[in-house]
Amino acid sequence: MAKIKNFKIPVYYYDIQRRIKKSGINLNNLFGENTETNFKEFVSNIISQINPSAIYDNIELKQLEKVFGENYKEIFKAKDIDVISFSVITFGNEIEKKVLEINNTESVIVKSIIDVHFNTAVKFLMDAIAEEAKKENYILSEPEFLYINGEFKTDLPLKNILEQLESNKIMVEMVDDKVIPLYTQIFYNIWSSKKKR
């Protein structure tokens, strides 16, 4: 198990701008003459409210049975499972408070920032796990998301997963069937043996 607190995530302004423009918002109208400068200042202010933390665990066969029972192979739709990496990334509570304070247009912009920043964070974490898998002669699958920022993507018992990962170490928990903080993502990657490919 590994825990990463307050890790640095690169800010990709172009990707954020592109996502915002797709939503139909004109940045020039919103940020005035010095659009680029004002936009970057706005993004930096939002990023300062994000406190990224992550925790992951590479769970082997015996542990999978313990967490999910004998039907784990059916659950993950794979015949040959040796290891699955489960990961949790959270942006903390402050960003949620910020989203509640702002108007609808700003909310679209902030959520675009959050989405792009999460994509970058997931890639960062997957690269680290992929290096571990590579050392053991495995290839990492694409991520399967179980929970994304308030939206459940699975019927899997997330509480079991969070307990297995000891996600409370990064202040992530389930309360009244809700994942807290809201801006949290939970996903897994299957390790595929190079020999079996």
Tab-separated table of N, CA and C in Angstrom, residues 70-174:
chain	number	residue	atom	x	y	z
A	70	GLU	N	-15.752	-15.434	-3.333
A	70	GLU	CA	-15.308	-16.369	-4.368
A	70	GLU	C	-15.681	-15.929	-5.779
A	71	ASN	N	-16.638	-15.019	-5.901
A	71	ASN	CA	-17.101	-14.601	-7.226
A	71	ASN	C	-16.291	-13.444	-7.812
A	72	TYR	N	-15.118	-13.199	-7.262
A	72	TYR	CA	-14.369	-12.020	-7.696
A	72	TYR	C	-14.022	-12.060	-9.181
A	73	LYS	N	-13.791	-13.281	-9.742
A	73	LYS	CA	-13.447	-13.367	-11.165
A	73	LYS	C	-14.619	-12.938	-12.037
A	74	GLU	N	-15.820	-13.323	-11.634
A	74	GLU	CA	-17.012	-12.902	-12.377
A	74	GLU	C	-17.203	-11.395	-12.256
A	75	ILE	N	-16.943	-10.872	-11.061
A	75	ILE	CA	-17.098	-9.430	-10.825
A	75	ILE	C	-16.198	-8.633	-11.760
A	76	PHE	N	-14.966	-9.084	-11.924
A	76	PHE	CA	-13.998	-8.328	-12.721
A	76	PHE	C	-13.883	-8.834	-14.156
A	77	LYS	N	-14.731	-9.822	-14.516
A	77	LYS	CA	-14.838	-10.299	-15.898
A	77	LYS	C	-13.474	-10.654	-16.484
A	78	ALA	N	-12.702	-11.363	-15.719
A	78	ALA	CA	-11.375	-11.767	-16.184
A	78	ALA	C	-11.083	-13.187	-15.710
A	79	LYS	N	-10.488	-13.984	-16.585
A	79	LYS	CA	-10.193	-15.373	-16.241
A	79	LYS	C	-8.897	-15.493	-15.439
A	80	ASP	N	-7.916	-14.754	-15.842
A	80	ASP	CA	-6.593	-14.870	-15.221
A	80	ASP	C	-6.246	-13.588	-14.479
A	81	ILE	N	-6.575	-13.571	-13.196
A	81	ILE	CA	-6.259	-12.405	-12.375
A	81	ILE	C	-5.198	-12.797	-11.358
A	82	ASP	N	-4.098	-12.091	-11.365
A	82	ASP	CA	-3.077	-12.289	-10.345
A	82	ASP	C	-3.078	-11.120	-9.360
A	83	VAL	N	-3.197	-9.920	-9.921
A	83	VAL	CA	-3.137	-8.703	-9.105
A	83	VAL	C	-4.096	-7.662	-9.684
A	84	ILE	N	-4.760	-6.931	-8.791
A	84	ILE	CA	-5.530	-5.753	-9.192
A	84	ILE	C	-5.089	-4.590	-8.311
A	85	SER	N	-4.820	-3.455	-8.945
A	85	SER	CA	-4.495	-2.241	-8.192
A	85	SER	C	-5.762	-1.421	-8.002
A	86	PHE	N	-6.090	-1.139	-6.758
A	86	PHE	CA	-7.216	-0.253	-6.440
A	86	PHE	C	-6.645	1.084	-5.987
A	87	SER	N	-7.226	2.156	-6.506
A	87	SER	CA	-6.704	3.494	-6.221
A	87	SER	C	-7.817	4.451	-5.831
A	88	VAL	N	-7.476	5.368	-4.942
A	88	VAL	CA	-8.377	6.455	-4.553
A	88	VAL	C	-7.596	7.760	-4.671
A	89	ILE	N	-8.170	8.710	-5.400
A	89	ILE	CA	-7.600	10.058	-5.474
A	89	ILE	C	-8.665	11.036	-5.002
A	90	THR	N	-8.292	11.930	-4.113
A	90	THR	CA	-9.239	12.944	-3.645
A	90	THR	C	-8.631	14.332	-3.767
A	91	PHE	N	-9.507	15.320	-3.972
A	91	PHE	CA	-9.069	16.716	-4.020
A	91	PHE	C	-9.430	17.460	-2.742
A	92	GLY	N	-9.942	16.750	-1.737
A	92	GLY	CA	-10.214	17.365	-0.442
A	92	GLY	C	-11.535	18.113	-0.376
A	93	ASN	N	-11.778	18.747	0.766
A	93	ASN	CA	-13.059	19.414	1.035
A	93	ASN	C	-13.124	20.860	0.564
A	94	GLU	N	-11.987	21.548	0.507
A	94	GLU	CA	-11.997	22.983	0.211
A	94	GLU	C	-12.559	23.295	-1.169
A	95	ILE	N	-12.229	22.468	-2.156
A	95	ILE	CA	-12.706	22.731	-3.514
A	95	ILE	C	-14.219	22.572	-3.599
A	96	GLU	N	-14.775	21.651	-2.828
A	96	GLU	CA	-16.232	21.486	-2.811
A	96	GLU	C	-16.908	22.747	-2.274
A	97	LYS	N	-16.337	23.313	-1.227
A	97	LYS	CA	-16.880	24.561	-0.667
A	97	LYS	C	-16.813	25.684	-1.698
A	98	LYS	N	-15.712	25.730	-2.447
A	98	LYS	CA	-15.530	26.773	-3.460
A	98	LYS	C	-16.595	26.674	-4.543
A	99	VAL	N	-16.879	25.457	-4.998
A	99	VAL	CA	-17.879	25.248	-6.051
A	99	VAL	C	-19.248	25.736	-5.599
A	100	LEU	N	-19.562	25.548	-4.333
A	100	LEU	CA	-20.864	25.964	-3.802
A	100	LEU	C	-20.992	27.483	-3.703
A	101	GLU	N	-19.871	28.179	-3.664
A	101	GLU	CA	-19.876	29.640	-3.487
A	101	GLU	C	-20.050	30.414	-4.790
A	102	ILE	N	-19.764	29.806	-5.933
A	102	ILE	CA	-19.661	30.558	-7.183
A	102	ILE	C	-20.925	30.459	-8.028
A	103	ASN	N	-21.020	31.345	-9.045
A	103	ASN	CA	-22.208	31.359	-9.903
A	103	ASN	C	-22.144	30.240	-10.946
A	104	ASN	N	-23.214	30.106	-11.737
A	104	ASN	CA	-23.333	28.984	-12.671
A	104	ASN	C	-22.231	28.963	-13.726
A	105	THR	N	-21.920	30.131	-14.296
A	105	THR	CA	-20.881	30.186	-15.335
A	105	THR	C	-19.524	29.809	-14.757
A	106	GLU	N	-19.193	30.379	-13.617
A	106	GLU	CA	-17.920	30.048	-12.964
A	106	GLU	C	-17.884	28.574	-12.577
A	107	SER	N	-19.041	28.037	-12.209
A	107	SER	CA	-19.121	26.628	-11.818
A	107	SER	C	-18.723	25.715	-12.974
A	108	VAL	N	-19.163	26.049	-14.185
A	108	VAL	CA	-18.793	25.266	-15.372
A	108	VAL	C	-17.281	25.310	-15.571
A	109	ILE	N	-16.698	26.489	-15.399
A	109	ILE	CA	-15.253	26.648	-15.561
A	109	ILE	C	-14.499	25.846	-14.503
A	110	VAL	N	-14.941	25.962	-13.263
A	110	VAL	CA	-14.269	25.263	-12.163
A	110	VAL	C	-14.357	23.752	-12.344
A	111	LYS	N	-15.511	23.267	-12.770
A	111	LYS	CA	-15.648	21.821	-12.974
A	111	LYS	C	-14.781	21.343	-14.135
A	112	SER	N	-14.568	22.203	-15.121
A	112	SER	CA	-13.649	21.867	-16.214
A	112	SER	C	-12.219	21.768	-15.690
A	113	ILE	N	-11.854	22.698	-14.824
A	113	ILE	CA	-10.523	22.659	-14.197
A	113	ILE	C	-10.358	21.368	-13.399
A	114	ILE	N	-11.377	21.026	-12.618
A	114	ILE	CA	-11.336	19.814	-11.796
A	114	ILE	C	-11.195	18.576	-12.672
A	115	ASP	N	-11.975	18.506	-13.761
A	115	ASP	CA	-11.935	17.333	-14.643
A	115	ASP	C	-10.557	17.141	-15.261
A	116	VAL	N	-9.996	18.218	-15.802
A	116	VAL	CA	-8.676	18.121	-16.438
A	116	VAL	C	-7.614	17.774	-15.398
A	117	HIS	N	-7.720	18.382	-14.232
A	117	HIS	CA	-6.746	18.130	-13.165
A	117	HIS	C	-6.829	16.677	-12.681
A	118	PHE	N	-8.054	16.141	-12.607
A	118	PHE	CA	-8.214	14.736	-12.216
A	118	PHE	C	-7.618	13.810	-13.272
A	119	ASN	N	-7.848	14.109	-14.548
A	119	ASN	CA	-7.276	13.281	-15.615
A	119	ASN	C	-5.760	13.210	-15.489
A	120	THR	N	-5.149	14.345	-15.183
A	120	THR	CA	-3.697	14.405	-15.021
A	120	THR	C	-3.255	13.616	-13.793
A	121	ALA	N	-4.018	13.739	-12.704
A	121	ALA	CA	-3.680	13.031	-11.463
A	121	ALA	C	-3.778	11.518	-11.643
A	122	VAL	N	-4.823	11.073	-12.343
A	122	VAL	CA	-4.994	9.635	-12.594
A	122	VAL	C	-3.826	9.106	-13.418
A	123	LYS	N	-3.442	9.848	-14.447
A	123	LYS	CA	-2.311	9.419	-15.287
A	123	LYS	C	-1.024	9.353	-14.464
A	124	PHE	N	-0.804	10.345	-13.616
A	124	PHE	CA	0.379	10.368	-12.754
A	124	PHE	C	0.434	9.108	-11.886
A	125	LEU	N	-0.702	8.776	-11.264
A	125	LEU	CA	-0.739	7.620	-10.369
A	125	LEU	C	-0.580	6.318	-11.145
A	126	MET	N	-1.251	6.233	-12.305
A	126	MET	CA	-1.142	5.021	-13.115
A	126	MET	C	0.278	4.792	-13.610
A	127	ASP	N	0.977	5.861	-13.939
A	127	ASP	CA	2.373	5.721	-14.377
A	127	ASP	C	3.226	5.104	-13.271
A	128	ALA	N	2.966	5.525	-12.033
A	128	ALA	CA	3.718	4.981	-10.894
A	128	ALA	C	3.407	3.498	-10.700
A	129	ILE	N	2.123	3.139	-10.802
A	129	ILE	CA	1.726	1.733	-10.626
A	129	ILE	C	2.242	0.888	-11.786
A	130	ALA	N	2.196	1.443	-13.001
A	130	ALA	CA	2.669	0.709	-14.180
A	130	ALA	C	4.142	0.348	-14.054
A	131	GLU	N	4.926	1.231	-13.435
A	131	GLU	CA	6.344	0.939	-13.214
A	131	GLU	C	6.510	-0.249	-12.275
A	132	GLU	N	5.666	-0.310	-11.242
A	132	GLU	CA	5.717	-1.445	-10.314
A	132	GLU	C	5.338	-2.733	-11.042
A	133	ALA	N	4.290	-2.656	-11.863
A	133	ALA	CA	3.834	-3.835	-12.605
A	133	ALA	C	4.906	-4.315	-13.585
A	134	LYS	N	5.558	-3.361	-14.233
A	134	LYS	CA	6.587	-3.690	-15.220
A	134	LYS	C	7.736	-4.471	-14.592
A	135	LYS	N	8.101	-4.097	-13.376
A	135	LYS	CA	9.190	-4.790	-12.675
A	135	LYS	C	8.853	-6.250	-12.405
A	136	GLU	N	7.548	-6.549	-12.311
A	136	GLU	CA	7.095	-7.923	-12.059
A	136	GLU	C	6.669	-8.620	-13.349
A	137	ASN	N	6.998	-7.996	-14.496
A	137	ASN	CA	6.673	-8.540	-15.815
A	137	ASN	C	5.171	-8.539	-16.108
A	138	TYR	N	4.504	-7.484	-15.660
A	138	TYR	CA	3.074	-7.318	-15.930
A	138	TYR	C	2.842	-6.030	-16.711
A	139	ILE	N	1.693	-5.999	-17.387
A	139	ILE	CA	1.230	-4.796	-18.074
A	139	ILE	C	-0.046	-4.333	-17.391
A	140	LEU	N	-0.186	-3.041	-17.213
A	140	LEU	CA	-1.348	-2.478	-16.521
A	140	LEU	C	-2.472	-2.186	-17.514
A	141	SER	N	-3.689	-2.581	-17.145
A	141	SER	CA	-4.851	-2.304	-17.996
A	141	SER	C	-5.254	-0.838	-17.880
A	142	GLU	N	-6.168	-0.415	-18.742
A	142	GLU	CA	-6.772	0.909	-18.615
A	142	GLU	C	-7.607	0.947	-17.332
A	143	PRO	N	-7.834	2.121	-16.761
A	143	PRO	CA	-8.591	2.179	-15.501
A	143	PRO	C	-10.077	1.891	-15.687
A	144	GLU	N	-10.645	1.200	-14.726
A	144	GLU	CA	-12.098	1.005	-14.639
A	144	GLU	C	-12.562	1.828	-13.442
A	145	PHE	N	-13.372	2.843	-13.709
A	145	PHE	CA	-13.784	3.750	-12.638
A	145	PHE	C	-15.004	3.216	-11.893
A	146	LEU	N	-14.918	3.284	-10.577
A	146	LEU	CA	-15.991	2.820	-9.704
A	146	LEU	C	-16.790	3.986	-9.134
A	147	TYR	N	-16.136	5.130	-9.037
A	147	TYR	CA	-16.780	6.324	-8.465
A	147	TYR	C	-16.072	7.553	-9.012
A	148	ILE	N	-16.877	8.520	-9.511
A	148	ILE	CA	-16.305	9.759	-10.046
A	148	ILE	C	-17.093	10.953	-9.529
A	149	ASN	N	-16.512	11.673	-8.598
A	149	ASN	CA	-17.042	12.964	-8.145
A	149	ASN	C	-18.550	12.959	-7.872
A	150	GLY	N	-18.986	12.027	-7.039
A	150	GLY	CA	-20.395	11.983	-6.661
A	150	GLY	C	-21.217	10.973	-7.427
A	151	GLU	N	-20.649	10.382	-8.473
A	151	GLU	CA	-21.394	9.441	-9.311
A	151	GLU	C	-20.841	8.026	-9.145
A	152	PHE	N	-21.715	7.118	-8.695
A	152	PHE	CA	-21.329	5.718	-8.543
A	152	PHE	C	-21.387	5.035	-9.906
A	153	LYS	N	-20.334	4.285	-10.247
A	153	LYS	CA	-20.243	3.615	-11.540
A	153	LYS	C	-20.322	2.100	-11.405
A	154	THR	N	-20.640	1.606	-10.217
A	154	THR	CA	-20.576	0.172	-9.966
A	154	THR	C	-21.496	-0.217	-8.822
A	155	ASP	N	-21.784	-1.520	-8.758
A	155	ASP	CA	-22.502	-2.074	-7.606
A	155	ASP	C	-21.532	-2.716	-6.619
A	156	LEU	N	-20.250	-2.644	-6.920
A	156	LEU	CA	-19.252	-3.221	-6.018
A	156	LEU	C	-19.324	-2.554	-4.645
A	157	PRO	N	-19.026	-3.317	-3.608
A	157	PRO	CA	-19.045	-2.739	-2.251
A	157	PRO	C	-17.869	-1.794	-2.028
A	158	LEU	N	-18.075	-0.522	-2.317
A	158	LEU	CA	-16.980	0.448	-2.202
A	158	LEU	C	-16.461	0.561	-0.777
A	159	LYS	N	-17.351	0.350	0.178
A	159	LYS	CA	-16.919	0.433	1.576
A	159	LYS	C	-15.826	-0.595	1.853
A	160	ASN	N	-15.988	-1.804	1.295
A	160	ASN	CA	-14.965	-2.848	1.465
A	160	ASN	C	-13.629	-2.403	0.881
A	161	ILE	N	-13.708	-1.791	-0.301
A	161	ILE	CA	-12.485	-1.337	-0.974
A	161	ILE	C	-11.805	-0.242	-0.162
A	162	LEU	N	-12.590	0.722	0.299
A	162	LEU	CA	-12.018	1.834	1.071
A	162	LEU	C	-11.396	1.342	2.374
A	163	GLU	N	-12.041	0.363	3.003
A	163	GLU	CA	-11.475	-0.205	4.236
A	163	GLU	C	-10.175	-0.946	3.938
A	164	GLN	N	-10.148	-1.696	2.827
A	164	GLN	CA	-8.944	-2.426	2.442
A	164	GLN	C	-7.781	-1.467	2.194
A	165	LEU	N	-8.091	-0.334	1.576
A	165	LEU	CA	-7.055	0.653	1.260
A	165	LEU	C	-6.730	1.572	2.438
A	166	GLU	N	-7.530	1.471	3.504
A	166	GLU	CA	-7.378	2.386	4.649
A	166	GLU	C	-7.429	3.834	4.166
A	167	SER	N	-8.476	4.117	3.383
A	167	SER	CA	-8.605	5.439	2.755
A	167	SER	C	-8.805	6.563	3.764
A	168	ASN	N	-9.143	6.203	4.992
A	168	ASN	CA	-9.277	7.238	6.028
A	168	ASN	C	-7.947	7.961	6.268
A	169	LYS	N	-6.841	7.335	5.843
A	169	LYS	CA	-5.529	7.980	5.976
A	169	LYS	C	-5.415	9.223	5.096
A	170	ILE	N	-6.242	9.281	4.039
A	170	ILE	CA	-6.274	10.493	3.210
A	170	ILE	C	-7.645	11.170	3.339
A	171	MET	N	-8.326	10.884	4.455
A	171	MET	CA	-9.587	11.541	4.812
A	171	MET	C	-10.729	11.219	3.854
A	172	VAL	N	-10.707	10.026	3.248
A	172	VAL	CA	-11.809	9.574	2.392
A	172	VAL	C	-12.553	8.465	3.111
A	173	GLU	N	-13.871	8.593	3.168
A	173	GLU	CA	-14.688	7.582	3.836
A	173	GLU	C	-16.094	7.579	3.262
A	174	MET	N	-16.851	6.534	3.616
A	174	MET	CA	-18.260	6.467	3.238
A	174	MET	C	-19.105	6.799	4.449
